[in-house]
Coordinates of C-alpha atoms in Angstrom, one line a residue:
Chain A
M11 CA -0.3 -0.1 0.6
T12 CA 1.4 3.8 -0.9
G13 CA 0.2 6.7 -1.2
G14 CA -1.1 8.8 1.8
H15 CA -1.2 12.2 2.3
Q16 CA -3.0 13.4 5.2
S17 CA -1.7 12.3 8.6
S18 CA -5.0 11.5 9.8
V19 CA -5.8 9.1 7.1
C20 CA -2.1 7.9 7.2
L21 CA -3.0 6.8 11.2
A22 CA -6.4 4.8 10.8
E23 CA -4.8 3.3 7.3
I24 CA -1.6 1.2 8.6
E25 CA -3.7 0.0 11.2
V26 CA -4.7 -1.7 9.0
A27 CA -1.8 -3.0 7.2
H28 CA -0.1 -3.7 10.8
R29 CA -3.2 -6.5 11.5
Y30 CA -2.8 -7.5 8.0
K31 CA 1.0 -7.7 8.1
T32 CA 0.8 -5.8 3.9
P33 CA 4.0 -3.5 3.5
Y34 CA 2.8 0.2 3.6
V35 CA 4.8 2.9 2.2
N36 CA 4.4 6.9 3.8
T37 CA 4.4 8.4 0.6
N38 CA 3.0 12.4 2.8
C39 CA 2.2 12.0 5.9
W40 CA 4.7 13.8 8.5
S41 CA 2.7 13.2 11.7
D42 CA 5.4 12.4 14.1
D43 CA 3.0 9.2 15.5
I44 CA 3.5 7.7 12.6
R45 CA 7.1 6.9 13.7
K46 CA 6.4 6.5 17.1
K47 CA 3.9 3.5 16.1
G48 CA 7.0 1.7 15.5
Y49 CA 4.9 -0.6 13.5
A50 CA 7.0 -3.5 11.2
E51 CA 4.6 -3.3 7.9
V52 CA 5.5 0.4 8.1
F53 CA 7.8 2.9 5.8
N54 CA 8.5 6.8 5.4
P55 CA 10.6 8.3 2.6
G56 CA 8.5 11.3 2.5
N57 CA 9.1 14.3 5.2
Y58 CA 8.7 13.7 9.6
N59 CA 7.3 17.1 11.6
T60 CA 10.2 16.9 13.7
R61 CA 11.9 17.0 10.0
V62 CA 9.9 20.2 9.4
S63 CA 9.9 21.6 13.5
S64 CA 13.6 22.1 13.4
A65 CA 14.2 23.4 10.4
M66 CA 12.0 26.2 10.9
A67 CA 13.1 26.6 14.8
E68 CA 16.8 27.0 13.0
T69 CA 14.7 30.0 10.7
I70 CA 13.2 31.7 13.3
A71 CA 16.3 32.0 15.6
A72 CA 18.0 33.5 12.5
L73 CA 15.4 36.1 12.1
K74 CA 15.9 37.1 15.5
V75 CA 12.0 38.1 16.4
R76 CA 10.9 38.0 20.0
N77 CA 7.6 37.5 19.8
V78 CA 5.6 33.8 17.4
I79 CA 2.5 33.3 16.5
A80 CA 1.9 30.1 14.2
F81 CA -2.0 29.1 12.9
A82 CA -2.0 25.0 12.9
E83 CA -4.3 23.2 11.4
N84 CA -6.6 21.0 14.3
T85 CA -5.4 17.4 13.5
D86 CA -2.7 15.5 14.5
Y87 CA 0.1 17.1 11.7
G88 CA -1.0 20.5 12.1
I89 CA -1.4 20.5 16.5
G90 CA 1.5 18.0 16.5
Q91 CA 3.4 19.8 14.0
A92 CA 3.5 23.4 16.7
K93 CA 4.1 21.4 19.3
L94 CA 7.2 20.1 18.5
L95 CA 8.1 23.7 17.0
G96 CA 7.8 25.1 20.8
E97 CA 10.0 22.6 22.2
F98 CA 12.4 23.1 19.8
L99 CA 12.6 27.3 19.8
Q100 CA 13.1 26.8 22.9
K101 CA 16.3 25.2 22.3
T102 CA 16.6 27.3 19.4
A103 CA 15.7 31.0 20.5
P104 CA 15.1 30.2 24.4
Q105 CA 14.4 34.9 24.1
T106 CA 10.9 34.3 21.6
Q107 CA 7.8 34.0 23.1
Y108 CA 5.8 31.6 21.3
K109 CA 2.3 29.9 21.3
Y110 CA 0.3 28.2 18.6
V111 CA -3.8 28.3 17.4
A112 CA -5.8 25.4 16.8
L113 CA -8.4 26.6 13.7
D114 CA -10.6 24.3 12.0
R115 CA -9.6 22.4 9.0
A116 CA -12.8 23.1 7.6
G117 CA -13.2 26.4 8.4
K118 CA -14.1 29.3 6.0
D119 CA -13.6 32.3 8.0
F120 CA -10.9 32.9 10.7
T121 CA -11.3 36.6 10.6
P122 CA -11.8 36.6 14.9
A123 CA -8.7 34.4 15.0
V124 CA -6.2 37.6 13.1
L125 CA -8.5 40.5 14.4
P126 CA -6.3 40.6 17.4
L127 CA -3.5 40.7 15.8
R128 CA -3.7 43.7 15.0
A129 CA -3.5 45.7 17.6
S130 CA -0.5 43.8 19.4
P131 CA 0.8 42.7 15.3
P132 CA 4.1 39.6 16.6
D133 CA 7.3 40.1 14.4
L134 CA 6.4 36.6 12.5
V135 CA 3.0 34.6 11.7
V136 CA 4.0 30.8 10.9
N137 CA 1.3 28.5 8.9
I138 CA 0.7 25.3 9.7
M139 CA -1.8 24.2 7.5
L140 CA -2.8 22.4 4.1
P141 CA -4.9 23.6 1.5
P142 CA -7.7 25.4 1.3
A143 CA -8.3 26.6 4.9
A144 CA -4.0 28.2 4.4
Y145 CA -5.5 30.2 1.2
I146 CA -8.4 31.5 3.5
L147 CA -6.5 32.0 6.1
M148 CA -3.8 33.6 3.7
N149 CA -6.2 36.2 2.7
Q150 CA -7.2 37.0 6.0
L151 CA -4.1 37.5 7.2
Y152 CA -3.8 39.9 4.3
E153 CA -6.6 41.6 4.4
Q154 CA -6.6 42.6 7.6
G155 CA -3.4 44.0 6.6
V156 CA -1.9 41.8 9.4
A157 CA 1.3 39.9 7.0
P158 CA 3.4 39.5 5.2
S159 CA 3.8 43.4 6.7
A160 CA 6.8 45.2 7.0
K161 CA 5.5 44.2 10.9
T162 CA 5.4 40.6 10.4
A163 CA 6.6 38.3 8.6
F164 CA 4.8 35.3 7.0
Y165 CA 6.0 31.7 7.2
D166 CA 4.9 28.2 6.3
G167 CA 6.0 25.9 7.4
A168 CA 2.9 23.4 5.4
G169 CA 4.7 23.4 1.9
I170 CA 2.1 24.5 0.3
A171 CA 3.8 27.3 -1.8
D172 CA 4.7 24.5 -4.8
Y173 CA 1.4 23.9 -4.7
P174 CA -0.1 24.1 -8.9
D175 CA -3.1 25.7 -7.3
F176 CA -1.4 28.3 -4.6
W177 CA -1.3 31.1 -7.0
Q178 CA -5.1 31.5 -7.8
N179 CA -5.8 31.4 -4.6
V180 CA -3.9 33.3 -3.0
K181 CA -2.8 35.7 -5.3
E182 CA -1.2 38.9 -3.0
A183 CA -1.2 37.3 0.0
G184 CA 1.2 34.7 -1.0
K185 CA 4.3 37.3 -2.2
H186 CA 7.0 38.0 0.2
M187 CA 5.9 34.3 1.6
L188 CA 9.0 32.2 3.6
A189 CA 8.8 28.9 2.9
F190 CA 10.0 25.3 3.7
G191 CA 10.1 23.9 0.9
L192 CA 11.8 19.8 0.2
Y193 CA 11.9 20.6 -3.5
H194 CA 13.3 23.7 -5.3
P195 CA 15.1 23.1 -8.9
A196 CA 18.1 24.4 -7.6
M197 CA 19.0 21.9 -5.8
P198 CA 20.9 19.1 -6.4
M199 CA 19.4 16.0 -7.5
P200 CA 19.7 13.4 -8.9
A201 CA 19.7 12.2 -12.9
L202 CA 16.5 9.7 -12.4
G203 CA 14.9 12.9 -10.5
K204 CA 15.7 15.7 -12.6
Q205 CA 13.9 12.5 -15.8
V206 CA 11.1 11.9 -13.5
G207 CA 10.5 16.3 -13.5
E208 CA 11.3 16.3 -17.0
I209 CA 8.8 14.1 -17.7
Y210 CA 6.7 15.2 -15.3
Q211 CA 6.8 19.3 -17.0
K212 CA 6.3 17.6 -20.6
Q213 CA 3.2 15.6 -20.1
S214 CA 1.4 18.1 -17.5
G215 CA 3.3 21.6 -18.2
N216 CA 3.3 22.7 -15.3
E217 CA 6.6 22.5 -12.6
P218 CA 7.1 19.5 -10.9
N219 CA 6.4 19.8 -7.2
R220 CA 7.8 17.8 -4.2
L221 CA 4.6 15.3 -4.3
I222 CA 5.4 14.2 -7.2
F223 CA 9.0 13.0 -6.6
Q224 CA 8.1 12.2 -3.6
A225 CA 4.7 9.8 -5.6
A226 CA 7.9 8.4 -7.2
D227 CA 10.3 7.2 -4.9
S228 CA 6.9 5.3 -3.0
V229 CA 6.5 4.0 -6.1
L230 CA 10.3 2.6 -7.1
L231 CA 10.8 1.8 -3.3
I232 CA 8.0 -0.9 -4.0
A233 CA 9.7 -2.2 -6.7
R234 CA 12.9 -2.3 -5.9
A235 CA 11.8 -4.1 -2.7
I236 CA 9.9 -6.6 -4.9
E237 CA 12.9 -7.2 -7.1
Q238 CA 15.1 -7.3 -3.8
A239 CA 13.1 -10.3 -2.5
K240 CA 12.1 -11.8 -5.2
S241 CA 8.7 -12.3 -4.4
T242 CA 5.3 -10.3 -3.7
D243 CA 5.0 -11.9 -0.4
G244 CA 4.4 -8.7 2.4
A245 CA 6.8 -10.2 4.7
A246 CA 9.6 -10.4 2.4
I247 CA 9.0 -7.0 1.2
V248 CA 9.1 -5.4 4.3
K249 CA 12.1 -7.6 5.2
A250 CA 13.6 -6.4 2.1
L251 CA 12.7 -2.5 2.5
Q252 CA 14.0 -2.8 5.5
G253 CA 17.8 -3.7 4.4
I254 CA 17.4 -1.7 1.1
D255 CA 20.2 0.6 -0.5
F256 CA 17.2 2.9 -1.9
E257 CA 19.5 5.1 -4.8
G258 CA 15.6 6.8 -5.8
V259 CA 14.3 10.3 -7.8
R260 CA 15.5 12.9 -4.5
G261 CA 18.9 10.4 -3.8
K262 CA 20.6 7.8 -2.2
F263 CA 19.1 7.0 1.2
S264 CA 18.3 3.3 3.7
F265 CA 15.4 3.7 6.5
A266 CA 17.2 3.7 10.3
Q267 CA 15.6 1.1 12.7
E268 CA 15.7 4.1 15.8
A269 CA 12.6 3.6 17.7
G270 CA 10.7 6.9 17.8
Y271 CA 10.1 9.2 15.1
K272 CA 13.6 8.0 13.4
Y273 CA 11.9 4.6 13.0
Q274 CA 12.1 2.7 9.7
Q275 CA 12.2 6.6 8.1
W276 CA 14.7 8.3 5.6
V277 CA 16.0 10.9 8.3
E278 CA 18.5 13.4 6.1
I279 CA 15.7 13.9 3.8
P280 CA 17.1 17.6 2.1
Y281 CA 15.2 20.6 2.8
V282 CA 14.6 23.9 1.5
T283 CA 14.3 27.1 2.8
Y284 CA 12.8 29.5 0.1
Q285 CA 11.0 33.1 -0.6
L286 CA 8.4 33.9 -2.8
T287 CA 9.4 38.1 -4.3
E288 CA 7.1 37.7 -7.1
V289 CA 3.1 37.0 -7.1
N290 CA 2.5 34.1 -9.7
Q291 CA 6.3 33.8 -9.3
P292 CA 7.4 29.4 -10.0
V293 CA 9.4 28.0 -7.4
S294 CA 12.4 28.3 -10.2
K295 CA 12.2 31.5 -9.4
T296 CA 12.0 32.2 -5.7
T297 CA 14.7 33.6 -3.6
L298 CA 17.1 30.1 -2.5
I299 CA 17.4 31.2 1.6
Q300 CA 18.7 28.0 2.6
V301 CA 19.5 24.8 0.4
P302 CA 19.6 21.0 1.7
G303 CA 23.6 21.0 4.1
K304 CA 24.1 24.3 3.8
P305 CA 24.1 27.1 6.1
L306 CA 20.6 30.2 6.6
L307 CA 22.0 33.1 3.8
I308 CA 19.0 34.8 6.9
D309 CA 20.3 38.4 4.6
K310 CA 18.3 38.1 1.7
V311 CA 14.9 37.8 3.3
I312 CA 13.4 41.1 2.4
K313 CA 10.3 42.5 3.9
P314 CA 7.2 44.4 2.0
A315 CA 7.7 48.7 2.7
K316 CA 4.2 48.0 4.3
Chain B
M12 CA -11.7 49.0 18.6
L13 CA -11.1 45.4 18.5
P14 CA -15.2 45.1 19.4
L15 CA -16.4 46.9 17.0
D16 CA -14.3 45.3 14.5
L17 CA -15.5 42.2 15.8
F18 CA -18.7 43.4 15.8
V19 CA -18.9 44.7 12.2
N20 CA -17.5 41.4 11.1
G21 CA -19.7 39.4 12.2
L22 CA -22.9 42.0 11.1
I23 CA -20.9 41.0 7.2
I24 CA -20.3 36.9 8.5
G25 CA -24.7 37.1 9.9
L26 CA -25.5 38.4 6.9
Y27 CA -23.5 35.3 4.1
Y28 CA -25.3 33.7 6.4
A29 CA -28.3 34.9 6.0
L30 CA -28.5 34.7 2.4
M31 CA -27.9 31.1 2.8
A32 CA -30.4 30.7 5.9
V33 CA -33.7 32.6 4.0
G34 CA -33.8 30.7 1.1
L35 CA -33.8 26.9 3.5
T36 CA -36.8 29.3 5.4
M37 CA -38.5 30.2 2.7
I38 CA -39.3 26.1 1.6
F39 CA -39.8 24.7 5.1
G40 CA -42.2 27.2 5.1
I41 CA -43.8 26.1 2.1
L42 CA -43.4 22.3 1.9
K43 CA -42.5 21.9 5.7
V44 CA -39.6 20.2 4.4
V45 CA -35.3 20.7 5.1
N46 CA -34.3 20.7 1.5
F47 CA -30.9 18.8 2.6
A48 CA -29.0 20.1 -0.8
H49 CA -29.1 23.5 0.5
G50 CA -25.5 23.7 0.6
E51 CA -25.6 22.2 -2.7
F52 CA -27.6 25.1 -4.6
Y53 CA -23.9 27.1 -3.4
M54 CA -21.3 25.5 -4.2
I55 CA -23.2 25.5 -7.7
G56 CA -23.7 29.2 -7.8
A57 CA -19.6 29.2 -6.6
Y58 CA -18.7 27.1 -8.6
T59 CA -21.0 28.7 -11.8
Y60 CA -20.1 32.2 -11.0
T61 CA -15.6 31.2 -11.0
L62 CA -16.0 29.3 -14.1
V63 CA -17.7 31.1 -15.6
S64 CA -15.3 34.0 -15.3
L65 CA -12.3 32.2 -15.1
A66 CA -12.6 29.0 -18.2
L67 CA -15.0 32.0 -20.2
G68 CA -13.2 34.7 -19.7
V69 CA -16.7 36.3 -18.5
P70 CA -16.2 39.4 -16.6
P71 CA -17.0 38.4 -13.0
W72 CA -20.0 41.2 -12.7
L73 CA -21.6 39.1 -15.5
A74 CA -20.7 36.3 -13.8
L75 CA -22.9 36.9 -11.6
P76 CA -26.8 36.6 -12.7
V77 CA -25.2 33.4 -14.6
A78 CA -24.6 31.8 -11.1
A79 CA -28.4 33.5 -10.3
A80 CA -29.8 31.6 -12.8
S81 CA -27.4 28.1 -12.1
G82 CA -28.9 28.2 -9.0
A83 CA -33.1 29.4 -10.1
L84 CA -32.3 25.8 -12.2
L85 CA -31.3 24.1 -10.3
G86 CA -34.0 24.9 -7.3
W87 CA -37.1 24.9 -10.3
A88 CA -35.4 20.7 -11.6
T89 CA -35.3 20.0 -8.0
E90 CA -39.0 20.7 -7.2
R91 CA -40.3 19.6 -10.2
F92 CA -38.7 16.2 -10.7
L93 CA -37.9 15.1 -7.2
M94 CA -40.0 17.7 -4.7
R95 CA -43.3 17.1 -6.8
P96 CA -44.6 14.2 -5.9
L97 CA -44.1 15.0 -1.9
Y98 CA -47.3 16.9 -2.3
A99 CA -49.2 15.1 -4.7
G100 CA -52.1 14.5 -4.0
Y101 CA -52.1 16.9 -0.8
G102 CA -53.8 19.3 -1.9
S103 CA -56.7 16.0 -1.5
W104 CA -55.6 15.5 2.1
A105 CA -53.7 12.7 1.3
L106 CA -49.9 12.4 3.8
M107 CA -47.1 14.1 2.7
K108 CA -44.1 11.8 2.4
D109 CA -41.4 14.0 5.1
E110 CA -38.9 11.2 5.3
Y111 CA -39.1 11.2 0.7
A112 CA -38.0 15.1 1.5
V113 CA -35.2 13.8 3.1
V114 CA -33.7 10.9 1.7
V115 CA -33.9 12.6 -2.1
T116 CA -32.6 16.0 -0.5
F117 CA -29.3 14.1 1.0
G118 CA -29.0 11.8 -2.0
L119 CA -29.4 14.9 -4.4
S120 CA -26.3 16.9 -2.3
L121 CA -23.9 14.1 -2.5
L122 CA -24.3 13.5 -6.1
L123 CA -23.9 16.9 -6.5
I124 CA -20.8 17.1 -3.9
N125 CA -19.4 13.8 -5.8
L126 CA -20.3 15.4 -9.7
V127 CA -18.8 18.2 -9.2
D128 CA -15.4 16.4 -7.7
K129 CA -15.5 13.7 -10.6
I130 CA -15.7 16.5 -13.4
V131 CA -14.1 19.8 -12.6
G132 CA -11.6 18.2 -10.1
P133 CA -11.1 18.6 -6.0
Y134 CA -9.4 21.6 -5.9
P135 CA -9.7 25.1 -4.3
M136 CA -10.5 27.4 -6.6
R137 CA -10.8 31.0 -5.8
G138 CA -13.1 32.7 -7.8
P139 CA -12.9 36.0 -9.0
S140 CA -12.6 39.5 -6.6
L141 CA -15.7 42.2 -7.9
S142 CA -13.1 44.6 -6.4
E143 CA -9.6 45.2 -7.8
V144 CA -9.3 46.8 -3.5
T145 CA -8.0 43.9 -2.0
R146 CA -7.8 45.5 1.8
M147 CA -8.8 48.8 2.7
A148 CA -9.2 51.3 5.6
I149 CA -13.2 52.4 6.9
G150 CA -12.4 54.3 10.4
P151 CA -11.1 51.3 12.2
F152 CA -11.9 48.5 10.1
M153 CA -10.8 46.7 7.9
A154 CA -12.1 44.9 5.4
S155 CA -11.9 43.8 1.5
G156 CA -13.1 44.5 -1.5
Q157 CA -15.1 42.0 -1.8
K158 CA -16.2 41.6 1.7
L159 CA -18.2 45.0 1.5
I160 CA -19.4 44.2 -2.2
T161 CA -20.8 41.0 -0.8
A162 CA -22.5 42.6 2.2
G163 CA -24.0 45.6 0.3
V164 CA -25.7 42.7 -2.1
A165 CA -26.5 40.7 0.4
I166 CA -28.6 43.8 2.2
V167 CA -29.7 44.2 -1.0
L168 CA -30.9 41.4 -2.1
L169 CA -32.6 40.4 1.2
I170 CA -34.5 43.4 1.5
G171 CA -35.4 42.6 -2.2
L172 CA -36.8 39.3 -0.9
A173 CA -39.6 41.1 1.6
L174 CA -40.6 43.2 -0.7
F175 CA -41.4 40.6 -3.3
I176 CA -43.3 38.7 -0.7
K177 CA -44.6 41.4 0.7
R178 CA -45.9 43.5 -2.4
S179 CA -46.0 40.6 -5.2
L180 CA -48.8 39.2 -6.3
W181 CA -46.8 35.8 -6.8
G182 CA -45.2 36.4 -3.3
R183 CA -48.7 36.8 -1.9
Q184 CA -50.2 33.7 -3.3
V185 CA -47.2 32.5 -2.1
Q186 CA -47.5 33.6 1.6
A187 CA -51.2 31.2 1.0
V188 CA -49.7 28.5 0.2
A189 CA -47.7 28.7 3.3
Q190 CA -50.7 29.8 5.8
N191 CA -52.5 26.8 4.3
R192 CA -51.6 24.8 1.2
L193 CA -55.0 23.2 0.7
G194 CA -57.5 26.3 1.4
A195 CA -55.0 28.9 -1.4
S196 CA -55.4 25.8 -3.8
I197 CA -59.6 26.3 -3.4
A198 CA -58.8 30.4 -3.4
G199 CA -57.6 28.9 -7.0
I200 CA -54.2 29.1 -7.1
D201 CA -51.3 27.8 -8.2
T202 CA -49.6 25.3 -6.0
A203 CA -46.9 23.3 -7.3
R204 CA -45.8 26.6 -9.0
A205 CA -46.0 29.4 -5.5
S206 CA -43.6 26.1 -4.6
S207 CA -41.6 26.6 -7.7
I208 CA -41.5 30.3 -7.6
I209 CA -40.1 29.0 -3.8
F210 CA -37.7 26.9 -4.7
M211 CA -35.9 29.2 -8.0
A212 CA -35.8 32.0 -5.4
S213 CA -34.4 29.7 -2.7
G214 CA -31.6 28.4 -5.7
V215 CA -30.5 32.0 -6.7
L216 CA -29.8 32.9 -2.6
A217 CA -27.6 30.0 -2.2
A218 CA -26.1 30.4 -5.8
L219 CA -25.5 34.4 -5.1
A220 CA -23.8 33.1 -1.8
G221 CA -22.2 31.3 -3.2
A222 CA -21.4 33.2 -6.0
L223 CA -20.6 36.5 -4.3
L224 CA -18.3 34.4 -1.2
A225 CA -16.2 32.2 -4.1
P226 CA -13.3 34.7 -3.7
V227 CA -13.1 34.5 0.0
I228 CA -13.8 31.4 0.4
N229 CA -11.7 29.3 -2.0
P230 CA -14.3 26.4 -3.3
A231 CA -14.6 23.2 -2.8
P232 CA -16.7 20.2 -4.0
D233 CA -18.2 19.7 -0.2
V234 CA -17.5 24.1 0.5
G235 CA -21.5 24.1 1.5
V236 CA -21.5 21.5 4.3
F237 CA -20.7 23.9 6.7
P238 CA -23.1 26.5 5.5
A239 CA -25.8 24.4 5.1
V240 CA -25.4 23.0 8.9
K241 CA -25.1 26.4 10.4
S242 CA -27.8 27.3 8.1
Y243 CA -29.8 25.3 9.9
V244 CA -28.7 25.6 13.5
I245 CA -30.6 29.6 12.6
V246 CA -33.4 28.4 10.9
V247 CA -34.6 26.6 13.8
I248 CA -33.2 29.7 15.7
G249 CA -35.3 32.3 14.3
G250 CA -37.8 29.8 13.9
M251 CA -38.9 27.6 10.9
G252 CA -41.0 29.0 8.0
S253 CA -40.2 32.6 9.6
I254 CA -37.6 35.0 6.7
P255 CA -37.1 38.1 9.9
G256 CA -36.6 35.1 12.7
S257 CA -33.8 33.5 9.9
V258 CA -31.6 37.2 9.0
V259 CA -32.4 38.2 12.9
A260 CA -30.8 34.7 14.2
A261 CA -28.6 35.1 11.5
L262 CA -27.3 38.5 12.3
A263 CA -27.4 37.2 16.3
L264 CA -25.4 34.2 15.0
G265 CA -22.6 36.1 13.5
V266 CA -21.9 38.5 16.0
L267 CA -22.3 36.1 18.9
E268 CA -18.8 33.3 16.9
S269 CA -17.3 36.8 16.2
F270 CA -16.6 38.1 19.6
G271 CA -16.8 33.6 21.1
A272 CA -14.0 33.3 18.8
V273 CA -12.0 36.5 21.0
Y274 CA -12.9 36.0 24.8
I275 CA -14.4 32.7 25.2
S276 CA -11.7 30.6 22.6
Y277 CA -12.0 30.5 19.4
D278 CA -11.5 26.5 19.3
Y279 CA -15.4 26.6 20.9
R280 CA -16.6 29.0 17.5
D281 CA -18.9 26.1 16.3
T282 CA -20.9 24.9 19.1
F283 CA -21.5 28.4 20.6
G284 CA -25.0 28.6 17.6
L285 CA -25.6 25.2 18.6
V286 CA -25.5 26.4 22.5
L287 CA -27.8 29.1 21.7
L288 CA -30.2 26.5 19.3
I289 CA -30.3 24.8 22.8
L290 CA -31.6 27.4 24.9
V291 CA -33.8 28.7 22.6
L292 CA -35.6 24.3 22.1
L293 CA -35.6 25.2 26.0
F294 CA -37.0 28.3 26.5
R295 CA -39.0 28.8 23.4
P296 CA -39.1 26.1 21.5
Q297 CA -41.2 27.7 18.6
G298 CA -37.9 30.2 17.9
L299 CA -37.4 33.4 18.4
F300 CA -40.0 34.5 15.5
G301 CA -41.7 31.0 14.9
E302 CA -45.5 30.7 15.9
R303 CA -47.1 28.6 18.7
A304 CA -49.3 26.5 16.0
R305 CA -51.1 22.8 17.1
E306 CA -52.2 20.3 14.5
V307 CA -55.5 18.2 14.8

């Protein structure tokens, strides 16, 4: 089984996979709880909350901001991410005052949550919500003049900037957004990854995004495991995946066996930080603030004039 | 200035709720059934407006009447093909088939959501704005041009509807059918046409609400579910079948949610309406503007 895209969904699905001893390759569910279950059938070549929270905390510390508010969706992913970010900030930026507000992911009006920020604007607003709620929140933050503004920066930790419908839904509200990302055309990538990206672009007419590569790796992992096990038996595939040295579209990796959030996870998953500086800007034209394994270039971050 | 901000924002949200709830209460008033597909009238209006504008390049102000027409057409078709069997024979004292209405409108709701999901896709689509002003300050209050236009159009529509029901011949016929369907038919009123008018008006209001909010709510196929639930709550609080009751209850709910979200807890924002609903059912079960009635 593969293809999961919402932590709450994955948490339900892995129970079934575990019960029937079916190998499960988690494509894009970030909640650490999925790993912490310790199910031998579940493999995680996608991103995870601890990775994002530690990356965000590092960026926030470099930005030297004092007051940070995060809007998190009321899901396993959102609340888990928001809490983790608080824990990491205590270590990396203890002087930062941080709080998070959980919002309904099915909500359509977040103005009451935004209005109090007009009176006392924070230095940074962090998004931990997925579309469509994330888009609505962004538009309402912009409409109320809260963020992005000269006083308050806006930082997306949910990886929504490369969604195909991002600009159509946010327009001006997306300009100056700082983004955590798992793919940028300027980041190093194996030849196979470049090939997948080119084929996707040719077929769809859109720039590839991280989900394309994550999905390709998920399918490829299963194929390689079957080849290695010389069997489609579930137990044989699980054993093959546990010992695999995988060379996929995003790089080489194997799965850690350490208990906790690292369990059967690609731990050193590469990420980038970039800033959107124009409306309708493709990811390839954004300003890279951090490439994988390199220090943050925080001086490149720009703020709106007002 | 936060309280003023919250009050004005609450009133605007209340106006959006009112557009939805009034259509629902009108249908209940005349047919005594709840239309569970009402949220999907809203969704169809939002998508029609967005797709006509973006895909066909029609200017947004012209796409608005097209969205209204889609709501009217959907309302007419629902009444003509799905609702009419409900009251066929009602004029001769036959029993209404309430359970049929629940099943058929619920089925229609699921059908429309899944049709749009399959044909258009599951991704949210932001409709084009009627105003280029993305934010403006009016004293201490800030809003987008779209929000203010939506609020203005909602006021005009609600006043227009009130005048239509009170002053026009068709409106009076609708009132007569709402009071006594059999009596109205004996007096020569075409009750089927009155029902058709109400479904079309209800469809127009919901579709226009969806279209006006398309640039704010970024419609997806299930976008109508939540406003529909709010509308059911508002209709019961206001008094089932009462148009003024629905408007007052919608505005009150908008303001209550706005203040409650800030001064009590944002997490419980959607429960304030339900608490109010329970209180109304306990102390004034007919609703704020409803009338006590007894049938024998």
